[in-house]
XYZ file of N, CA, C and O in Angstrom:
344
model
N 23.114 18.456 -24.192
C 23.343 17.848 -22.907
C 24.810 17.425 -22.829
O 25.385 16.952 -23.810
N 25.431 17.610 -21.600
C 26.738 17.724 -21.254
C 27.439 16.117 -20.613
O 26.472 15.606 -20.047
N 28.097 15.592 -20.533
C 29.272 14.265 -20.252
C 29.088 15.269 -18.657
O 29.736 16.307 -18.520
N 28.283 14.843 -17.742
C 29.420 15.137 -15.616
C 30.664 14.523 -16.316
O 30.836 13.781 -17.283
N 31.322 15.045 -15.566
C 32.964 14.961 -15.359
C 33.064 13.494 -14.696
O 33.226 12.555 -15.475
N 33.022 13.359 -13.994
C 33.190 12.151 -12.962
C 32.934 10.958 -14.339
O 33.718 10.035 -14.557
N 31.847 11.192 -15.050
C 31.265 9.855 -15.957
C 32.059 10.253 -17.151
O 32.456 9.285 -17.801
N 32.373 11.344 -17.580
C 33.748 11.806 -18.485
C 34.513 10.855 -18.614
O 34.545 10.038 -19.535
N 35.496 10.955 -17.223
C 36.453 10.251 -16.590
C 36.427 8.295 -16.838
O 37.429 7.595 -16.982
N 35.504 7.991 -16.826
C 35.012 6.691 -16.957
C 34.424 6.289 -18.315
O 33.931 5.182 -18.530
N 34.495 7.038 -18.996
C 34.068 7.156 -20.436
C 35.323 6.988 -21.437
O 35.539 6.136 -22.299
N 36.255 8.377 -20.912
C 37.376 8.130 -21.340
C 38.408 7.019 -21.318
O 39.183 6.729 -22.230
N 38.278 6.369 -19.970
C 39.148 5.298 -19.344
C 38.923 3.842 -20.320
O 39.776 2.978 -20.523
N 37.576 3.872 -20.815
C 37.098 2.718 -21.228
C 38.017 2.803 -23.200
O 38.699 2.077 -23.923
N 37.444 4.077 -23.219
C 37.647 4.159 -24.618
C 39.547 3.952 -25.061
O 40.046 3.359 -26.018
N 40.140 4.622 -24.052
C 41.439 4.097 -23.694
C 42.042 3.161 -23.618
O 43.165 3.087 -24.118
N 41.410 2.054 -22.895
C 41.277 0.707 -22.704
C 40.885 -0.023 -24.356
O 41.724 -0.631 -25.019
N 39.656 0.173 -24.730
C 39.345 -0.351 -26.177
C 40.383 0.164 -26.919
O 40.558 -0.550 -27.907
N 41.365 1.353 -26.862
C 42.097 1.518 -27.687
C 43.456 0.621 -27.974
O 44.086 0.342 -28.994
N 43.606 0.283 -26.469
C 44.675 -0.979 -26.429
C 44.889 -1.889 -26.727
O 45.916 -2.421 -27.148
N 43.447 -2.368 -26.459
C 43.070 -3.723 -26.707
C 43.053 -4.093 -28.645
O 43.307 -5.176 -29.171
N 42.651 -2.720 -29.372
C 42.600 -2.908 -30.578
C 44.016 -2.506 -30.959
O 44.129 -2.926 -32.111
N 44.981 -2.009 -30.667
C 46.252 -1.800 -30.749
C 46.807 -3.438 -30.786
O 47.280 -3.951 -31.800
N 46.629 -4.225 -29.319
C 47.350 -5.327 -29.419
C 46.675 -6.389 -30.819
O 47.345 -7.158 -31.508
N 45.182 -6.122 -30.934
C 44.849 -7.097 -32.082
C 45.429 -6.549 -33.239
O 45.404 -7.412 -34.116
N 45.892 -5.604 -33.602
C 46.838 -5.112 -34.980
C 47.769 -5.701 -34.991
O 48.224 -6.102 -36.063
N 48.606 -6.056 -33.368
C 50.068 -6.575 -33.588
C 49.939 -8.231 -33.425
O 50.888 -8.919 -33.803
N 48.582 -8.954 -32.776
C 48.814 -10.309 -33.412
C 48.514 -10.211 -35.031
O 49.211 -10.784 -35.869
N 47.736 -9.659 -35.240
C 47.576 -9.817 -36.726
C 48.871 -9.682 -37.917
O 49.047 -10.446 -38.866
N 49.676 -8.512 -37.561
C 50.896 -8.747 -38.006
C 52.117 -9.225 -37.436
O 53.257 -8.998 -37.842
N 51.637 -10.154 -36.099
C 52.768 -11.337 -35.985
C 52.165 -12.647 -36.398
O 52.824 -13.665 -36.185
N 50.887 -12.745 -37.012
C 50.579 -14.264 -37.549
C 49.823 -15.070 -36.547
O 49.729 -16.291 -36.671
N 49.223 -14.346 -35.448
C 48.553 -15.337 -34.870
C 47.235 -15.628 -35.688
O 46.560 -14.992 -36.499
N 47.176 -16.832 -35.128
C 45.776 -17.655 -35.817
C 44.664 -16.674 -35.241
O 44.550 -15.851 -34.333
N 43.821 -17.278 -36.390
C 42.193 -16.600 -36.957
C 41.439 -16.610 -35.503
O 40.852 -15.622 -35.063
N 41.510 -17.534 -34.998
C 40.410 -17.815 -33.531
C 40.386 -16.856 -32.780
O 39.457 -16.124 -32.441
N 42.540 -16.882 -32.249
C 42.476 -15.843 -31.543
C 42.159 -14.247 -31.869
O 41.721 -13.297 -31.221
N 42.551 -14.434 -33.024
C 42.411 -12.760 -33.437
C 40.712 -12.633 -33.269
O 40.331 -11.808 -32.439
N 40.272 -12.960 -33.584
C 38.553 -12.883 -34.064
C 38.505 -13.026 -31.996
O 38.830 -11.863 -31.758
N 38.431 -13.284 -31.440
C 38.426 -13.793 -30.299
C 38.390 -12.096 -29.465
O 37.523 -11.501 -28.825
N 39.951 -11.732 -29.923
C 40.388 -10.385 -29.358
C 39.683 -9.155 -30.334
O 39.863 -8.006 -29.932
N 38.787 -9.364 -31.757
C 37.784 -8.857 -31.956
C 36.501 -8.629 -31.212
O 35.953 -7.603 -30.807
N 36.150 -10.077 -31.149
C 34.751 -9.495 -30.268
C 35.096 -8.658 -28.936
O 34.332 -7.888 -28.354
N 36.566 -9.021 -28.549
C 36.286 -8.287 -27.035
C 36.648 -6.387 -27.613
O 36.221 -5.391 -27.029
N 37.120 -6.392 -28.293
C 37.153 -4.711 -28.429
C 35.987 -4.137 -28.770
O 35.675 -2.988 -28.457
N 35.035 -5.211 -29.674
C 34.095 -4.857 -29.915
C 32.740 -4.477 -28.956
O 31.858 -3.620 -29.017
N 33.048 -5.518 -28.100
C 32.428 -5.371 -26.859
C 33.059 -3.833 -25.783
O 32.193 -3.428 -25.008
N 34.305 -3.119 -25.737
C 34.794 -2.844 -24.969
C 34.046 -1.877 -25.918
O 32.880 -1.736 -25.549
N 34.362 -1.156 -27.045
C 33.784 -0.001 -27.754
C 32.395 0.647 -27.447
O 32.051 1.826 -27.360
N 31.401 -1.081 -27.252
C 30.044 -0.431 -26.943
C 29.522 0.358 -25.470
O 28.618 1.156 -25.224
N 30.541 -0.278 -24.682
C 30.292 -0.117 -22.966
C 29.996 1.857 -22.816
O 29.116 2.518 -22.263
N 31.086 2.181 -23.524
C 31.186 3.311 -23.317
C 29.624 4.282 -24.003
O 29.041 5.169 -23.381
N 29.305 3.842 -25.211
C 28.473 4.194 -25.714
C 27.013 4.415 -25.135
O 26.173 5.274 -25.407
N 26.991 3.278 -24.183
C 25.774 2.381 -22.876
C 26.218 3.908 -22.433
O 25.528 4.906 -22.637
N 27.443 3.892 -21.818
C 27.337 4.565 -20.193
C 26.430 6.119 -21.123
O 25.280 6.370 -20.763
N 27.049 6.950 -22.179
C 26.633 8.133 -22.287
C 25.452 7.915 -22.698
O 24.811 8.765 -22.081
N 24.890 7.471 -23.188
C 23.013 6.950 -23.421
C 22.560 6.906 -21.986
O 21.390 7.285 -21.929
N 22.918 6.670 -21.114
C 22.277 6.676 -19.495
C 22.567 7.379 -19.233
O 21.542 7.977 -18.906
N 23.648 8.223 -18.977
C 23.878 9.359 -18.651
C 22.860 10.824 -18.765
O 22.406 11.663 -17.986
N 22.831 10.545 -20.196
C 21.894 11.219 -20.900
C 20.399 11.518 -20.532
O 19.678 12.515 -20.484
N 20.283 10.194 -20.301
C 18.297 9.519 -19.838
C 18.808 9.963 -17.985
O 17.888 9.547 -17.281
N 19.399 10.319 -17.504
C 19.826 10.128 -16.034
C 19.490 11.494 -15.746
O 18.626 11.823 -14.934
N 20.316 12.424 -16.548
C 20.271 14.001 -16.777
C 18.928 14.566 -16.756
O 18.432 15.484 -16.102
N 18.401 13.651 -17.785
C 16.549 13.625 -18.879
C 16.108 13.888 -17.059
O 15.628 14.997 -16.822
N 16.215 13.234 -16.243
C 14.863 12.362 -15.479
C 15.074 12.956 -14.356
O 14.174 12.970 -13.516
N 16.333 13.581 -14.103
C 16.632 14.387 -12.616
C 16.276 15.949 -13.216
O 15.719 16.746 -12.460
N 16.491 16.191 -14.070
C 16.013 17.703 -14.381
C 14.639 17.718 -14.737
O 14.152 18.768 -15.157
N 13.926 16.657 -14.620
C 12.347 16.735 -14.889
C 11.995 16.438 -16.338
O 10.825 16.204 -16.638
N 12.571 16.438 -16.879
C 12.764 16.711 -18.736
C 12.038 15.505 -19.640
O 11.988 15.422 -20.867
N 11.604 14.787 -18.840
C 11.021 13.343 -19.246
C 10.685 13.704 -20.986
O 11.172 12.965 -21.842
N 10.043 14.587 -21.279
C 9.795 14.251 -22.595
C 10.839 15.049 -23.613
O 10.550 15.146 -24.806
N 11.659 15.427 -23.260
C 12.739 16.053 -24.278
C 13.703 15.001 -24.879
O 14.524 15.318 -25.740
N 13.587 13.793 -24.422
C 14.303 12.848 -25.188
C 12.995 11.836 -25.510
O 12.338 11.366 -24.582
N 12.700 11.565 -26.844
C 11.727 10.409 -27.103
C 11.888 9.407 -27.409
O 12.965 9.185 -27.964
N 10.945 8.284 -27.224
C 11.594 7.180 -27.413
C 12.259 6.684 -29.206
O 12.851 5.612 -29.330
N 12.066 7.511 -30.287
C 12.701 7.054 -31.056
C 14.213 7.408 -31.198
O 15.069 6.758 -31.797
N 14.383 8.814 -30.380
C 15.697 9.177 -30.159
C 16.384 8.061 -29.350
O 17.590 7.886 -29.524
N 15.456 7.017 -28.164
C 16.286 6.225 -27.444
C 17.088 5.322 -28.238
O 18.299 5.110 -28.181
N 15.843 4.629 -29.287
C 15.957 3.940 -29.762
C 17.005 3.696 -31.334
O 17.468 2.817 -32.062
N 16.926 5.175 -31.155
C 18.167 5.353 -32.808
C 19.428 5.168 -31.819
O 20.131 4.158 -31.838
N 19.626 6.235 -30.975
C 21.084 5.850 -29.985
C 21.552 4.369 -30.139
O 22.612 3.911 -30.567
N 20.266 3.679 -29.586
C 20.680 1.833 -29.657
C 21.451 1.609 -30.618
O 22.654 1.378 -30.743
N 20.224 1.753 -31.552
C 20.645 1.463 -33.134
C 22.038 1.666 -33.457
O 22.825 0.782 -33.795
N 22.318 3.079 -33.307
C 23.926 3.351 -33.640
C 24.862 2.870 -32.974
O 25.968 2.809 -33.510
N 24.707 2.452 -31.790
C 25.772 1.448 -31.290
C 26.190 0.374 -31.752
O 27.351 -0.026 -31.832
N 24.853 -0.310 -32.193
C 25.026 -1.380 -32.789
C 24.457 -2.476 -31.955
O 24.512 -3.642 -32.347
């Protein structure tokens, strides 16, 4: 099963975005900012990493349910996807 383009586009943008965001936490870390903030600008990349992961898991189940396909994805496949996100 294939990424639509359009949700591509928004997939990519995010992961782009998380890439920045973990770029700038490398450079407080080697300018010395304190633990809070860094850990702070952790959870949010961490958070920004999973979004994207969400969107192609729906995507996926979106694809599943408009092409009729209901049982070609099962629920332990849903449920490992989760899993690997985290």
């Amino acid at each position: 099963m294939n990424i639509d383009q359009p949700r591509s586009r928004v997939v990519s943008r995010r992961l782009r975005r998380a890439a920045g965001q973990l770029r700038g936490v490398i450079g407080m870390l080697e300018s010395g900012r304190d633990h809070e903030a860094v850990l702070l600008q952790v959870a949010a990349v961490s958070h920004a990493g999973r979004r994207p992961a969400y969107l192609i898991i729906a995507d996926q189940l979106r694809q599943c349910s408009a092409a009729g396909h209901r049982q070609s994805v099962t629920l332990a496949e849903v449920e490992r996807a989760f899993q690997n996100v985290g």
